[in-house]
Coordinates of N, CA and C in Angstrom, one line a residue:
Chain L
G1 N -95.8 -39.3 -3.6 CA -94.9 -40.3 -3.5 C -94.6 -41.1 -4.6
E2 N -93.5 -41.9 -4.4 CA -93.2 -42.8 -5.8 C -93.9 -43.8 -5.6
S3 N -94.3 -44.2 -7.0 CA -95.2 -45.2 -7.0 C -95.1 -45.9 -8.5
V4 N -95.6 -47.1 -8.7 CA -95.6 -47.9 -9.9 C -97.1 -48.0 -10.3
G5 N -97.1 -47.8 -11.7 CA -98.4 -47.7 -12.4 C -98.6 -48.4 -13.6
L6 N -99.8 -48.4 -14.2 CA -100.1 -48.9 -15.2 C -100.6 -48.0 -16.6
H7 N -100.4 -48.1 -17.9 CA -100.9 -47.0 -18.7 C -102.5 -47.6 -18.9
L8 N -102.8 -49.0 -19.1 CA -104.3 -49.3 -19.3 C -104.8 -50.3 -18.4
P9 N -105.6 -50.2 -17.8 CA -106.2 -51.1 -16.6 C -106.6 -52.8 -17.2
T10 N -106.9 -52.3 -18.6 CA -107.7 -53.7 -19.4 C -107.0 -53.7 -20.8
L11 N -106.8 -54.8 -21.3 CA -106.5 -55.1 -22.5 C -106.7 -56.6 -22.9
S12 N -107.6 -56.3 -24.2 CA -108.3 -57.5 -24.9 C -107.4 -57.7 -26.3
V13 N -107.0 -58.8 -26.2 CA -106.3 -59.4 -27.6 C -106.8 -60.6 -28.1
Q14 N -106.8 -60.8 -29.2 CA -107.1 -62.1 -30.0 C -106.3 -63.2 -29.7
E15 N -106.6 -64.4 -29.7 CA -105.9 -65.5 -29.7 C -104.9 -65.5 -30.7
G16 N -103.6 -65.7 -30.3 CA -102.5 -66.0 -31.2 C -102.0 -64.5 -31.7
D17 N -102.5 -63.6 -31.3 CA -101.6 -62.3 -31.3 C -100.6 -62.1 -30.3
N18 N -100.1 -61.1 -30.4 CA -99.1 -60.8 -29.3 C -99.6 -59.6 -28.5
S19 N -99.3 -59.6 -27.1 CA -99.9 -58.8 -26.1 C -98.7 -58.2 -25.8
I20 N -98.9 -56.5 -25.4 CA -97.9 -55.8 -24.9 C -98.7 -55.0 -23.6
I21 N -98.0 -55.4 -22.4 CA -98.6 -54.8 -21.3 C -97.5 -53.8 -20.5
N22 N -98.0 -52.4 -20.6 CA -96.9 -51.4 -20.2 C -96.9 -50.8 -18.6
C23 N -96.1 -50.5 -18.2 CA -95.9 -50.2 -16.7 C -95.0 -49.0 -16.7
A24 N -95.4 -47.9 -16.0 CA -94.4 -46.7 -16.0 C -94.3 -46.7 -14.2
Y25 N -92.9 -46.3 -13.9 CA -92.5 -46.2 -12.5 C -91.9 -44.7 -12.2
S26 N -91.9 -44.6 -11.4 CA -91.4 -43.0 -10.8 C -90.2 -42.8 -10.1
N27 N -89.8 -43.9 -9.6 CA -88.3 -43.9 -8.8 C -87.5 -44.3 -9.8
S28 N -86.6 -43.3 -10.3 CA -85.2 -43.4 -11.1 C -84.3 -44.5 -10.6
A29 N -84.3 -44.3 -9.4 CA -83.2 -45.0 -8.7 C -83.4 -46.6 -8.4
S30 N -84.9 -47.2 -8.7 CA -85.1 -48.4 -8.7 C -84.2 -49.3 -9.5
D31 N -83.9 -50.3 -9.1 CA -82.9 -51.1 -9.8 C -83.2 -52.8 -10.3
Y32 N -84.6 -52.9 -9.9 CA -84.6 -54.4 -10.1 C -86.5 -54.2 -10.3
F33 N -86.9 -55.0 -11.3 CA -88.2 -54.9 -11.7 C -88.9 -56.3 -12.0
I34 N -90.2 -56.4 -11.6 CA -90.6 -58.0 -11.7 C -92.2 -57.9 -12.3
W35 N -92.3 -58.8 -13.2 CA -93.6 -59.0 -13.6 C -94.4 -60.1 -13.1
Y36 N -95.6 -60.2 -12.4 CA -96.4 -60.9 -11.7 C -97.6 -61.2 -12.6
K37 N -98.2 -62.5 -12.7 CA -99.5 -63.2 -13.4 C -100.2 -63.5 -12.1
Q38 N -101.4 -63.0 -12.2 CA -102.2 -63.3 -11.0 C -103.6 -63.8 -11.7
E39 N -104.0 -65.0 -11.8 CA -105.3 -65.7 -12.3 C -106.3 -65.7 -11.1
S40 N -107.4 -65.5 -11.4 CA -108.6 -65.2 -10.6 C -108.7 -66.3 -9.3
G41 N -109.0 -65.5 -8.0 CA -108.8 -66.1 -7.0 C -107.6 -67.1 -6.4
K42 N -106.4 -66.3 -7.0 CA -105.2 -67.4 -6.7 C -104.1 -66.0 -6.5
G43 N -102.9 -66.8 -5.8 CA -101.8 -65.6 -6.0 C -100.8 -65.3 -6.5
P44 N -100.4 -64.3 -6.9 CA -99.5 -63.7 -8.2 C -98.3 -64.9 -8.3
Q45 N -98.2 -65.2 -9.4 CA -96.9 -66.2 -9.9 C -95.7 -65.3 -10.6
F46 N -94.7 -65.7 -10.5 CA -93.6 -64.4 -11.1 C -93.5 -65.1 -12.7
I47 N -93.2 -64.3 -13.5 CA -93.1 -64.3 -14.6 C -91.7 -64.2 -15.4
I48 N -91.0 -62.9 -15.1 CA -90.0 -62.5 -15.6 C -89.6 -61.3 -14.9
D49 N -88.2 -61.1 -14.5 CA -87.7 -59.8 -14.0 C -86.5 -59.6 -14.7
I50 N -86.0 -58.4 -14.4 CA -84.8 -57.6 -15.0 C -84.5 -56.5 -14.1
R51 N -83.1 -56.6 -14.3 CA -82.3 -55.5 -13.5 C -82.2 -54.3 -14.3
S52 N -81.9 -53.4 -13.7 CA -81.5 -51.8 -14.3 C -80.5 -51.9 -15.4
N53 N -79.5 -52.8 -15.2 CA -78.4 -52.7 -16.4 C -78.7 -53.5 -17.2
M54 N -79.8 -53.8 -17.5 CA -80.2 -54.4 -18.6 C -81.2 -53.6 -19.6
D55 N -81.6 -53.7 -20.8 CA -82.7 -53.4 -21.5 C -83.9 -54.3 -22.0
K56 N -83.3 -55.4 -22.1 CA -84.2 -56.5 -22.5 C -83.8 -57.8 -21.8
R57 N -85.2 -58.6 -21.8 CA -84.7 -60.0 -21.2 C -85.9 -60.9 -21.7
Q58 N -85.6 -62.0 -22.1 CA -86.5 -63.0 -22.7 C -86.4 -64.2 -21.9
G59 N -88.0 -64.5 -21.9 CA -88.3 -66.0 -21.5 C -89.1 -66.7 -22.2
Q60 N -89.6 -67.7 -22.0 CA -90.4 -68.3 -22.7 C -91.7 -67.7 -23.1
R61 N -91.7 -67.5 -24.3 CA -93.1 -66.8 -24.9 C -93.2 -65.1 -24.4
V62 N -92.5 -64.9 -23.5 CA -92.3 -63.6 -22.8 C -91.0 -62.6 -22.9
T63 N -91.2 -61.4 -22.9 CA -90.2 -60.7 -23.2 C -90.7 -59.3 -22.6
V64 N -89.6 -58.9 -21.6 CA -89.5 -57.8 -20.6 C -88.7 -56.4 -21.1
L65 N -89.1 -55.2 -21.5 CA -88.1 -54.3 -21.8 C -88.2 -53.4 -21.0
L66 N -86.7 -52.7 -20.6 CA -87.1 -51.6 -19.9 C -86.4 -50.3 -20.3
N67 N -87.1 -49.1 -20.2 CA -86.4 -47.8 -20.9 C -86.4 -47.1 -19.7
K68 N -85.2 -47.0 -19.3 CA -84.7 -46.3 -18.0 C -84.8 -44.8 -18.5
T69 N -84.7 -44.3 -19.8 CA -84.8 -42.8 -19.8 C -86.4 -42.4 -19.7
V70 N -87.1 -43.4 -20.0 CA -88.6 -42.5 -19.5 C -89.3 -43.5 -18.7
K71 N -88.5 -44.3 -17.8 CA -89.0 -44.8 -16.8 C -90.2 -45.9 -17.3
H72 N -89.8 -46.8 -18.5 CA -91.3 -47.4 -18.7 C -90.5 -48.9 -18.9
L73 N -91.6 -49.6 -18.5 CA -91.4 -51.2 -18.3 C -92.4 -51.8 -19.5
S74 N -92.0 -52.8 -19.8 CA -93.2 -53.5 -20.8 C -93.0 -54.9 -20.8
L75 N -94.1 -55.6 -20.8 CA -94.5 -57.0 -20.6 C -95.0 -57.4 -22.3
Q76 N -94.0 -58.1 -23.1 CA -94.4 -58.7 -24.4 C -94.7 -60.1 -24.2
I77 N -96.0 -60.6 -24.5 CA -96.3 -62.2 -24.8 C -96.5 -62.2 -26.2
A78 N -96.0 -63.2 -26.6 CA -96.0 -63.9 -28.0 C -97.0 -64.9 -28.2
A79 N -97.6 -64.9 -29.2 CA -98.9 -65.9 -29.5 C -99.6 -66.0 -28.2
T80 N -100.2 -65.0 -28.0 CA -101.3 -65.2 -26.6 C -102.1 -66.1 -26.6
Q81 N -102.1 -66.8 -25.7 CA -102.9 -68.1 -25.3 C -104.5 -67.5 -24.3
P82 N -105.6 -68.3 -24.6 CA -106.5 -68.1 -23.5 C -105.9 -68.3 -22.0
G83 N -105.0 -69.5 -21.8 CA -104.5 -69.1 -20.5 C -103.6 -68.3 -19.9
D84 N -103.3 -67.1 -21.0 CA -102.7 -65.9 -20.6 C -103.8 -64.9 -19.8
S85 N -104.9 -65.3 -20.1 CA -105.9 -64.6 -19.5 C -105.5 -64.4 -17.7
A86 N -105.4 -63.0 -17.5 CA -105.1 -62.8 -16.0 C -104.9 -61.3 -16.0
V87 N -104.8 -61.1 -14.4 CA -104.2 -59.8 -14.1 C -102.7 -59.7 -14.1
Y88 N -102.0 -58.9 -14.8 CA -100.5 -58.8 -14.5 C -100.1 -57.6 -14.0
F89 N -99.1 -57.6 -13.1 CA -98.6 -56.8 -12.2 C -97.1 -56.4 -12.6
C90 N -96.9 -55.1 -12.5 CA -95.4 -54.9 -12.5 C -95.1 -54.5 -11.1
A91 N -93.7 -54.7 -10.4 CA -93.3 -54.3 -9.5 C -91.9 -53.8 -9.5
E92 N -91.5 -52.8 -8.8 CA -90.0 -52.5 -8.6 C -89.7 -52.4 -7.3
K93 N -88.3 -52.7 -7.4 CA -87.8 -52.8 -5.9 C -87.5 -51.4 -5.2
D94 N -88.0 -51.1 -4.2 CA -87.7 -50.1 -3.4 C -86.3 -50.1 -2.7
V95 N -85.5 -49.1 -3.2 CA -84.0 -49.0 -2.7 C -84.1 -48.5 -1.5
N96 N -84.9 -48.0 -1.0 CA -84.8 -47.0 0.3 C -85.3 -48.2 1.4
Q97 N -86.3 -49.1 1.0 CA -86.6 -50.0 2.1 C -86.4 -51.2 1.7
G98 N -86.1 -51.6 0.4 CA -85.7 -53.0 -0.1 C -87.1 -53.9 -0.4
N99 N -88.3 -53.4 -0.3 CA -89.4 -54.1 -0.5 C -89.9 -53.7 -1.8
L100 N -90.7 -54.3 -2.3 CA -91.2 -54.3 -3.5 C -92.5 -53.6 -3.6
I101 N -92.7 -52.7 -4.7 CA -93.8 -51.7 -4.6 C -94.4 -52.3 -5.9
F102 N -95.8 -52.3 -5.8 CA -96.8 -53.1 -6.7 C -97.8 -52.0 -7.5
G103 N -97.8 -51.9 -8.9 CA -98.6 -51.5 -9.6 C -100.1 -52.2 -9.3
K104 N -101.1 -51.4 -10.2 CA -102.5 -51.7 -9.8 C -102.7 -52.7 -10.6
G105 N -102.4 -53.2 -11.7 CA -102.3 -54.5 -12.7 C -103.1 -53.9 -13.8
T106 N -102.9 -54.8 -14.8 CA -103.5 -54.6 -16.2 C -104.3 -55.9 -16.2
K107 N -105.6 -55.9 -16.6 CA -106.4 -57.5 -16.7 C -106.3 -57.6 -18.3
L108 N -105.7 -58.7 -18.5 CA -105.7 -59.3 -20.1 C -106.6 -60.3 -20.4
S109 N -107.3 -60.0 -21.3 CA -108.3 -61.0 -21.8 C -108.2 -61.5 -23.3
V110 N -108.4 -62.8 -23.4 CA -107.9 -63.3 -24.7 C -109.2 -64.0 -25.2
K111 N -109.3 -63.6 -26.5 CA -110.5 -63.7 -27.2 C -110.3 -64.7 -28.0
P112 N -111.1 -66.0 -27.9 CA -110.7 -67.0 -28.9 C -111.1 -66.9 -30.2
Chain V
D1 N -93.6 -80.8 -1.5 CA -92.9 -79.8 -2.6 C -92.6 -78.4 -1.5
G2 N -91.8 -77.8 -2.0 CA -91.6 -76.4 -1.3 C -92.5 -75.1 -1.8
G3 N -92.8 -74.4 -0.9 CA -93.9 -73.5 -1.2 C -94.2 -72.7 0.2
I4 N -95.4 -72.1 -0.3 CA -95.9 -71.3 0.8 C -97.6 -71.9 0.8
T5 N -97.8 -71.9 2.2 CA -99.1 -72.6 2.4 C -100.1 -71.3 3.2
Q6 N -101.3 -71.1 2.8 CA -102.0 -70.1 3.5 C -103.2 -71.0 3.9
S7 N -103.9 -70.6 5.3 CA -104.8 -71.2 5.6 C -105.7 -70.1 6.4
P8 N -106.9 -70.3 6.6 CA -107.6 -70.9 5.7 C -107.7 -70.2 4.0
K9 N -108.4 -71.1 3.1 CA -108.6 -70.1 1.8 C -109.7 -69.4 2.2
Y10 N -110.7 -69.6 2.8 CA -112.2 -68.8 2.9 C -112.3 -68.8 4.3
L11 N -112.5 -67.6 4.7 CA -112.9 -67.4 6.3 C -114.1 -66.2 6.4
F12 N -114.7 -66.6 7.3 CA -116.3 -65.6 7.4 C -116.2 -65.0 8.8
R13 N -116.2 -63.9 9.4 CA -115.9 -63.3 10.5 C -117.3 -62.3 10.7
K14 N -117.9 -62.4 12.4 CA -118.6 -61.5 12.5 C -117.8 -60.1 13.0
E15 N -118.6 -59.1 12.7 CA -118.0 -57.7 13.2 C -117.6 -57.9 14.6
G16 N -116.4 -57.3 15.1 CA -115.9 -57.5 16.5 C -115.1 -58.6 16.9
Q17 N -114.9 -59.4 15.9 CA -114.1 -60.5 16.2 C -112.9 -60.6 15.7
N18 N -111.9 -61.2 16.4 CA -110.5 -61.3 15.6 C -110.4 -62.6 14.8
V19 N -109.7 -62.5 14.1 CA -109.2 -63.4 13.1 C -107.9 -63.8 12.9
T20 N -107.1 -65.0 12.7 CA -105.8 -65.2 12.5 C -105.9 -66.2 11.3
L21 N -104.8 -65.4 10.3 CA -104.5 -66.1 8.9 C -103.0 -66.6 9.3
S22 N -103.1 -67.9 8.9 CA -101.9 -68.6 8.9 C -101.4 -68.6 7.7
C23 N -99.8 -68.6 7.8 CA -98.9 -68.5 6.5 C -97.6 -69.5 7.1
E24 N -97.1 -70.3 6.2 CA -96.3 -71.2 6.6 C -95.5 -71.4 5.4
Q25 N -94.0 -71.4 5.5 CA -93.3 -71.8 4.2 C -92.0 -72.6 4.5
N26 N -91.8 -73.6 3.2 CA -90.7 -74.3 3.7 C -89.6 -74.2 2.8
L27 N -89.5 -72.7 2.2 CA -88.5 -72.1 1.6 C -87.1 -71.8 1.8
N28 N -87.0 -71.9 3.2 CA -85.8 -71.2 4.2 C -85.9 -69.9 3.8
H29 N -86.7 -69.0 3.6 CA -86.7 -67.8 3.3 C -86.7 -66.8 4.6
D30 N -85.5 -65.9 4.8 CA -85.8 -65.1 5.9 C -87.0 -64.1 6.0
A31 N -87.3 -63.6 4.6 CA -88.2 -62.4 4.9 C -89.6 -63.0 4.5
M32 N -90.8 -62.5 5.1 CA -92.2 -62.7 5.0 C -92.7 -61.5 4.7
Y33 N -93.7 -61.5 4.0 CA -94.7 -60.3 3.9 C -96.5 -60.5 4.0
W34 N -97.0 -59.7 4.4 CA -98.2 -59.7 4.0 C -98.9 -58.8 3.4
Y35 N -99.6 -59.0 2.1 CA -100.5 -57.8 1.5 C -101.9 -58.2 1.6
R36 N -102.5 -57.0 1.3 CA -104.0 -56.9 1.1 C -104.3 -56.7 -0.1
Q37 N -105.3 -57.1 -0.7 CA -105.7 -57.0 -2.1 C -107.4 -56.9 -1.9
D38 N -107.7 -55.6 -2.4 CA -109.0 -55.4 -2.8 C -109.6 -55.3 -4.2
P39 N -110.7 -55.7 -4.6 CA -111.2 -56.2 -5.8 C -110.7 -55.1 -7.0
G40 N -110.1 -55.5 -8.1 CA -109.8 -54.5 -9.0 C -108.2 -53.8 -8.6
Q41 N -107.8 -53.9 -7.2 CA -106.9 -53.0 -7.0 C -105.5 -53.8 -7.1
G42 N -104.4 -53.3 -6.7 CA -103.1 -54.0 -6.7 C -102.7 -54.5 -5.4
L43 N -101.8 -54.7 -4.8 CA -101.3 -55.2 -3.5 C -100.8 -54.1 -2.8
R44 N -101.4 -54.1 -1.6 CA -100.9 -53.0 -0.4 C -100.1 -53.9 0.6
L45 N -99.0 -53.4 0.9 CA -98.3 -54.1 2.3 C -98.8 -54.0 3.5
I46 N -99.1 -54.9 4.3 CA -99.6 -54.7 5.6 C -98.5 -54.6 6.6
Y47 N -97.7 -55.8 6.5 CA -96.4 -56.1 7.7 C -95.5 -57.0 6.8
Y48 N -94.2 -56.7 7.0 CA -93.2 -57.7 6.9 C -92.2 -58.0 8.1
S49 N -91.8 -58.9 7.4 CA -90.6 -59.3 8.3 C -89.5 -59.8 7.9
Q50 N -88.1 -59.3 8.2 CA -87.0 -59.8 7.5 C -86.0 -60.7 8.2
I51 N -86.5 -60.9 9.7 CA -85.6 -62.1 10.3 C -86.8 -62.6 11.4
V52 N -86.4 -63.6 12.1 CA -87.3 -64.0 13.0 C -87.3 -63.1 14.3
N53 N -88.4 -62.8 14.8 CA -88.4 -61.9 16.2 C -88.5 -60.5 15.6
D54 N -88.4 -60.2 14.3 CA -88.4 -59.0 14.3 C -89.4 -58.4 12.7
F55 N -90.4 -57.5 12.9 CA -91.4 -57.1 12.0 C -91.6 -55.7 12.0
Q56 N -91.9 -55.2 10.8 CA -91.9 -53.7 10.6 C -93.5 -53.6 9.8
K57 N -93.8 -52.3 10.4 CA -95.1 -51.8 9.6 C -95.2 -51.5 8.4
G58 N -96.2 -52.0 7.4 CA -95.9 -51.9 6.0 C -97.0 -50.3 5.7
D59 N -97.5 -50.1 4.6 CA -98.5 -49.0 4.5 C -99.9 -49.1 5.2
I60 N -100.4 -50.2 5.5 CA -101.6 -50.2 6.0 C -101.7 -51.4 7.3
A61 N -100.8 -50.7 8.2 CA -100.8 -51.8 9.3 C -101.8 -51.6 10.5
E62 N -102.6 -50.5 10.1 CA -103.5 -50.4 11.4 C -104.8 -51.3 11.5
G63 N -105.0 -52.0 12.6 CA -106.2 -53.0 12.7 C -105.5 -54.2 12.3
Y64 N -104.2 -54.5 12.3 CA -103.7 -55.8 12.0 C -102.4 -56.1 12.9
S65 N -102.0 -57.2 13.4 CA -100.9 -57.6 14.3 C -100.4 -59.0 13.5
V66 N -98.9 -58.9 13.7 CA -98.4 -60.1 13.1 C -97.5 -60.7 14.1
S67 N -96.7 -61.9 14.2 CA -95.7 -62.4 14.9 C -95.0 -63.0 14.2
R68 N -93.8 -62.9 14.8 CA -92.6 -64.1 13.7 C -91.6 -64.6 15.0
E69 N -92.2 -65.6 15.4 CA -91.5 -66.5 16.4 C -90.6 -67.6 15.9
K70 N -90.9 -68.2 14.6 CA -90.3 -69.1 13.8 C -90.1 -68.6 12.3
K71 N -89.1 -69.2 11.7 CA -88.7 -68.5 10.5 C -89.8 -69.2 9.5
E72 N -90.4 -70.1 9.8 CA -91.3 -70.6 9.0 C -92.7 -70.3 8.6
S73 N -92.8 -69.8 10.0 CA -94.5 -69.0 10.0 C -94.5 -67.4 10.1
F74 N -95.7 -66.7 9.7 CA -95.9 -65.4 9.7 C -97.4 -65.4 9.9
P75 N -98.1 -65.6 11.1 CA -99.4 -65.3 11.0 C -100.0 -64.2 11.4
L76 N -101.1 -63.7 10.5 CA -101.6 -62.4 10.6 C -102.9 -62.3 11.5
T77 N -102.9 -61.6 12.3 CA -104.0 -61.4 13.2 C -104.8 -59.7 12.5
V78 N -106.3 -60.1 12.0 CA -107.0 -59.1 11.5 C -108.0 -58.9 13.0
T79 N -107.5 -57.7 13.3 CA -108.5 -57.4 14.8 C -109.5 -56.4 14.6
S80 N -110.3 -56.4 15.6 CA -111.8 -55.8 15.2 C -111.6 -54.3 15.1
A81 N -110.3 -53.8 15.1 CA -109.8 -52.1 15.1 C -110.0 -52.2 13.7
Q82 N -109.9 -53.1 12.7 CA -109.7 -53.0 11.4 C -111.2 -52.7 10.8
K83 N -111.5 -51.5 10.2 CA -112.8 -51.0 9.9 C -113.5 -51.9 8.9
N84 N -112.3 -52.2 7.8 CA -112.9 -52.8 6.5 C -112.1 -54.1 6.4
P85 N -112.3 -55.0 7.0 CA -111.4 -55.8 6.7 C -111.8 -57.3 5.5
T86 N -112.7 -57.1 5.0 CA -113.3 -58.0 3.9 C -112.2 -57.6 2.7
A87 N -111.6 -58.7 2.4 CA -110.7 -58.7 1.6 C -109.9 -59.8 0.9
F88 N -108.9 -60.0 0.4 CA -108.1 -60.9 -0.4 C -106.8 -60.7 0.4
Y89 N -106.4 -61.8 1.2 CA -105.0 -61.6 1.9 C -103.9 -62.4 1.0
L90 N -102.7 -61.8 1.2 CA -101.7 -62.8 0.6 C -100.3 -62.7 1.2
C91 N -100.0 -64.0 1.6 CA -98.7 -63.8 2.0 C -97.5 -64.1 1.1
A92 N -96.5 -63.8 1.3 CA -95.4 -63.9 0.4 C -94.0 -64.1 1.2
S93 N -93.1 -64.9 0.7 CA -91.8 -65.1 1.2 C -90.7 -64.6 0.1
G94 N -89.6 -64.6 0.8 CA -88.2 -64.2 -0.4 C -87.7 -62.9 0.3
G95 N -87.7 -62.1 -0.9 CA -87.1 -61.0 -0.8 C -85.5 -60.7 -0.4
L96 N -85.5 -59.4 -0.6 CA -84.0 -59.0 -0.5 C -83.1 -59.4 0.8
A97 N -83.7 -59.6 1.9 CA -83.1 -60.2 3.0 C -82.3 -61.5 2.9
D98 N -83.0 -62.1 1.8 CA -82.2 -63.5 1.6 C -80.8 -63.3 0.7
G99 N -80.5 -62.2 0.3 CA -79.5 -61.5 -0.6 C -79.8 -62.4 -2.1
G100 N -81.1 -62.5 -2.2 CA -81.5 -62.9 -3.5 C -82.1 -61.4 -4.3
T101 N -82.6 -62.0 -5.4 CA -82.7 -61.1 -6.4 C -84.0 -59.9 -6.4
G102 N -84.9 -60.6 -5.2 CA -86.0 -59.6 -4.5 C -87.5 -60.2 -4.9
E103 N -87.2 -61.1 -5.8 CA -88.6 -61.9 -6.2 C -89.1 -62.3 -5.1
L104 N -90.7 -62.3 -5.1 CA -91.3 -62.9 -4.0 C -92.4 -63.9 -4.5
F105 N -92.2 -65.3 -3.5 CA -93.2 -66.0 -3.8 C -94.3 -65.8 -2.8
F106 N -95.5 -66.1 -3.5 CA -96.4 -66.0 -3.0 C -97.8 -67.2 -2.5
G107 N -98.4 -67.3 -1.6 CA -99.2 -68.7 -1.1 C -100.6 -68.1 -2.2
E108 N -101.3 -69.0 -2.0 CA -102.7 -68.8 -2.7 C -104.0 -68.0 -2.2
G109 N -103.3 -67.7 -1.1 CA -104.3 -66.2 -0.5 C -105.6 -66.8 0.4
S110 N -105.8 -66.2 1.1 CA -106.8 -66.3 2.1 C -108.3 -65.1 1.9
R111 N -109.4 -65.7 1.6 CA -110.5 -64.5 1.3 C -111.3 -64.3 2.8
L112 N -111.2 -63.3 3.4 CA -111.8 -63.0 4.7 C -113.0 -62.1 4.3
T113 N -114.2 -62.6 4.5 CA -115.4 -62.0 4.5 C -116.3 -61.5 6.0
V114 N -116.2 -60.2 6.2 CA -116.8 -59.8 7.3 C -118.3 -59.4 7.1
L115 N -119.4 -60.5 7.9 CA -120.7 -60.6 8.1 C -121.4 -59.5 8.8

């Protein structure tokens, strides 16, 4: 079946470095993608989204890149801070059902 | 403040008991969702509702039931038929039913432990 997944389950970076979290998706017809951040014991929080008619979108310290050719999504976090430590999920819109399909998540750990 | 409120945050249940998790939103969203999250795992969809008095099964609906009598409320009942109910349960609202972008707003979750 169609699914959204991640290349790496864990990522460890030094404070101040840039982080790149990757996501692969399989449904070439998906037209909307979201990144969520989930801190331990809490619900996911929206970070940034992107539509399929865009290749790049920037927020505050975060950038999402979409490569539709290889069905790849990435989240870049600039100057990673300890508060960025969390699990990050990508999600794609299921064009058939209208529901979001979530990947399994990448755990980001920031070393001081 | 606008948002989604889940209760209780922690719940313990004996085997064979049904429990109901509450989810209330004041965001005026039409669509509401329940997800289950197991340790180190992603989110799996249990049930969703795109409009009052209507709901659909998600990927793992067996052993669960829901109701949607009011727009603001979408309670989830974990029945005794659910063989492995210990998990973190997340409620969300938003979605495409609102004609929005598809973003979901999540509650803080309810952690259910079966003793």
